[in-house]
């Protein structure tokens, strides 16, 4: 979080009094944080700037409902995650997965990722893995996509995901298991075609 | 290697991709957010004024109702006492005679 000297409570008080300068300060302080969240859960049809703006509008609209019982950063995360989830839900899911959806380049990437020594993987391999993961996530439901990103990409603990989404811990674990199973199936289908797995 | 191992590997490698540095919010975006906030604040303030007005209106209505009831009570008493005592005694006797009580 930038700007260590930022006085959150004083800023919130001034915002509540209608101080526009304080509102701008709050926005600038949390912008990098919100942008990072928006980037992690970005629907295809919307730009990260637009999504960030949407999140901030919701934050300011609901700021008077912030009770101060949890740190402001957690409350903002929750608003951001829920806004992202709503936008992901509004986005129509792509038609059912077909093997042909993985083009030749992606199939080759899968093949390479399966073959390389993990310690010798180059930044290019990492970038390919990220692209492949993005493609696979696009096939999942918004909830699954959000969960896989939080749990496996951002490596957030179940407790934190529970706080962010409001889903029960059991539901999180079950959903994560099913989402991983779907992703494995996608890989399996391509692997069978390309004869990657032993 | 099976699908589980490959998926684990993909997650591991994807996590290594550095996030692009955060850029500043575009000026238009910041202005738009603050404009929404100002608009919402003005709406809330107008709502609060309206609520305060309604509260005063409700209190005034209650006061008027209580005052009216008090005045009505005085009028009723005056109505009951409109005859002299002899007439009231005769009225009571007639009512008792017809067995109305």
mmCIF file of C-alpha atoms in Angstrom, chain B residues 3-100:
data_model
loop_
_atom_site.group_PDB
_atom_site.id
_atom_site.type_symbol
_atom_site.label_atom_id
_atom_site.label_comp_id
_atom_site.label_asym_id
_atom_site.label_seq_id
_atom_site.Cartn_x
_atom_site.Cartn_y
_atom_site.Cartn_z
ATOM 1 C CA UNK B 3 -3.351 -33.712 -15.697
ATOM 2 C CA UNK B 4 -3.109 -32.929 -11.974
ATOM 3 C CA UNK B 5 0.650 -32.458 -12.118
ATOM 4 C CA UNK B 6 0.411 -30.386 -15.282
ATOM 5 C CA UNK B 7 -2.245 -28.138 -13.743
ATOM 6 C CA UNK B 8 -0.108 -27.656 -10.631
ATOM 7 C CA UNK B 9 2.804 -26.776 -12.867
ATOM 8 C CA UNK B 10 0.704 -24.277 -14.841
ATOM 9 C CA UNK B 11 -0.400 -22.558 -11.629
ATOM 10 C CA UNK B 12 3.183 -22.487 -10.370
ATOM 11 C CA UNK B 13 4.535 -20.939 -13.564
ATOM 12 C CA UNK B 14 1.615 -18.505 -13.959
ATOM 13 C CA UNK B 15 2.299 -17.155 -10.472
ATOM 14 C CA UNK B 16 5.827 -16.289 -11.586
ATOM 15 C CA UNK B 17 4.608 -13.833 -14.211
ATOM 16 C CA UNK B 18 5.150 -10.378 -12.708
ATOM 17 C CA UNK B 19 2.135 -8.106 -12.533
ATOM 18 C CA UNK B 20 2.390 -4.960 -14.636
ATOM 19 C CA UNK B 21 3.105 -1.896 -12.477
ATOM 20 C CA UNK B 22 -0.016 -0.008 -11.446
ATOM 21 C CA UNK B 23 -0.578 3.092 -13.501
ATOM 22 C CA UNK B 24 -2.341 6.205 -12.256
ATOM 23 C CA UNK B 25 -6.064 6.427 -12.625
ATOM 24 C CA UNK B 26 -6.925 8.367 -15.771
ATOM 25 C CA UNK B 27 -7.977 11.920 -14.927
ATOM 26 C CA UNK B 28 -11.384 11.379 -16.516
ATOM 27 C CA UNK B 29 -11.951 8.305 -14.352
ATOM 28 C CA UNK B 30 -11.118 10.146 -11.157
ATOM 29 C CA UNK B 31 -13.380 13.049 -12.101
ATOM 30 C CA UNK B 32 -16.204 10.678 -12.972
ATOM 31 C CA UNK B 33 -15.957 8.811 -9.643
ATOM 32 C CA UNK B 34 -15.957 12.080 -7.694
ATOM 33 C CA UNK B 35 -18.884 13.402 -9.736
ATOM 34 C CA UNK B 36 -20.882 10.268 -8.864
ATOM 35 C CA UNK B 37 -19.926 10.675 -5.217
ATOM 36 C CA UNK B 38 -20.983 14.371 -5.194
ATOM 37 C CA UNK B 39 -24.281 13.475 -6.865
ATOM 38 C CA UNK B 40 -24.953 10.665 -4.378
ATOM 39 C CA UNK B 41 -24.037 12.957 -1.443
ATOM 40 C CA UNK B 42 -26.402 15.650 -2.722
ATOM 41 C CA UNK B 43 -29.173 13.049 -3.101
ATOM 42 C CA UNK B 44 -28.578 11.793 0.419
ATOM 43 C CA UNK B 45 -28.588 15.354 1.787
ATOM 44 C CA UNK B 46 -31.859 16.084 -0.035
ATOM 45 C CA UNK B 47 -33.288 12.837 1.356
ATOM 46 C CA UNK B 48 -32.243 13.859 4.869
ATOM 47 C CA UNK B 49 -33.936 17.265 4.491
ATOM 48 C CA UNK B 50 -37.091 15.563 3.221
ATOM 49 C CA UNK B 51 -37.016 13.123 6.127
ATOM 50 C CA UNK B 52 -36.609 15.965 8.614
ATOM 51 C CA UNK B 53 -39.525 17.796 6.982
ATOM 52 C CA UNK B 54 -41.710 14.703 7.175
ATOM 53 C CA UNK B 55 -40.833 14.251 10.838
ATOM 54 C CA UNK B 56 -41.894 17.831 11.616
ATOM 55 C CA UNK B 57 -45.082 17.399 9.581
ATOM 56 C CA UNK B 58 -45.942 14.232 11.518
ATOM 57 C CA UNK B 59 -45.312 15.971 14.875
ATOM 58 C CA UNK B 60 -47.446 18.949 13.838
ATOM 59 C CA UNK B 61 -50.258 16.642 12.719
ATOM 60 C CA UNK B 62 -50.172 14.863 16.101
ATOM 61 C CA UNK B 63 -50.292 18.197 17.953
ATOM 62 C CA UNK B 64 -53.241 19.382 15.845
ATOM 63 C CA UNK B 65 -55.085 16.106 16.461
ATOM 64 C CA UNK B 66 -54.580 16.352 20.240
ATOM 65 C CA UNK B 67 -55.675 20.007 20.243
ATOM 66 C CA UNK B 68 -58.744 19.200 18.146
ATOM 67 C CA UNK B 69 -59.700 16.330 20.466
ATOM 68 C CA UNK B 70 -59.392 18.639 23.491
ATOM 69 C CA UNK B 71 -61.602 21.275 21.861
ATOM 70 C CA UNK B 72 -64.100 18.599 20.820
ATOM 71 C CA UNK B 73 -64.299 17.358 24.417
ATOM 72 C CA UNK B 74 -65.165 20.857 25.692
ATOM 73 C CA UNK B 75 -67.877 21.160 23.037
ATOM 74 C CA UNK B 76 -69.394 17.777 23.999
ATOM 75 C CA UNK B 77 -69.539 18.741 27.661
ATOM 76 C CA UNK B 78 -71.193 22.018 26.705
ATOM 77 C CA UNK B 79 -73.698 20.091 24.548
ATOM 78 C CA UNK B 80 -74.573 17.752 27.430
ATOM 79 C CA UNK B 81 -75.139 20.701 29.735
ATOM 80 C CA UNK B 82 -77.320 22.649 27.286
ATOM 81 C CA UNK B 83 -80.616 22.112 29.337
ATOM 82 C CA UNK B 84 -81.436 23.477 32.789
ATOM 83 C CA UNK B 85 -81.476 20.987 35.748
ATOM 84 C CA UNK B 86 -85.308 20.605 35.807
ATOM 85 C CA UNK B 87 -85.480 19.621 32.164
ATOM 86 C CA UNK B 88 -82.654 17.123 32.690
ATOM 87 C CA UNK B 89 -84.535 15.536 35.654
ATOM 88 C CA UNK B 90 -87.726 15.260 33.542
ATOM 89 C CA UNK B 91 -85.728 13.739 30.659
ATOM 90 C CA UNK B 92 -84.245 11.162 33.031
ATOM 91 C CA UNK B 93 -87.723 10.248 34.368
ATOM 92 C CA UNK B 94 -89.137 9.799 30.847
ATOM 93 C CA UNK B 95 -86.185 7.636 29.814
ATOM 94 C CA UNK B 96 -86.569 5.510 33.003
ATOM 95 C CA UNK B 97 -90.352 5.253 32.428
ATOM 96 C CA UNK B 98 -89.898 3.775 28.953
ATOM 97 C CA UNK B 99 -87.448 1.284 30.369
ATOM 98 C CA UNK B 100 -84.570 2.487 28.213
#
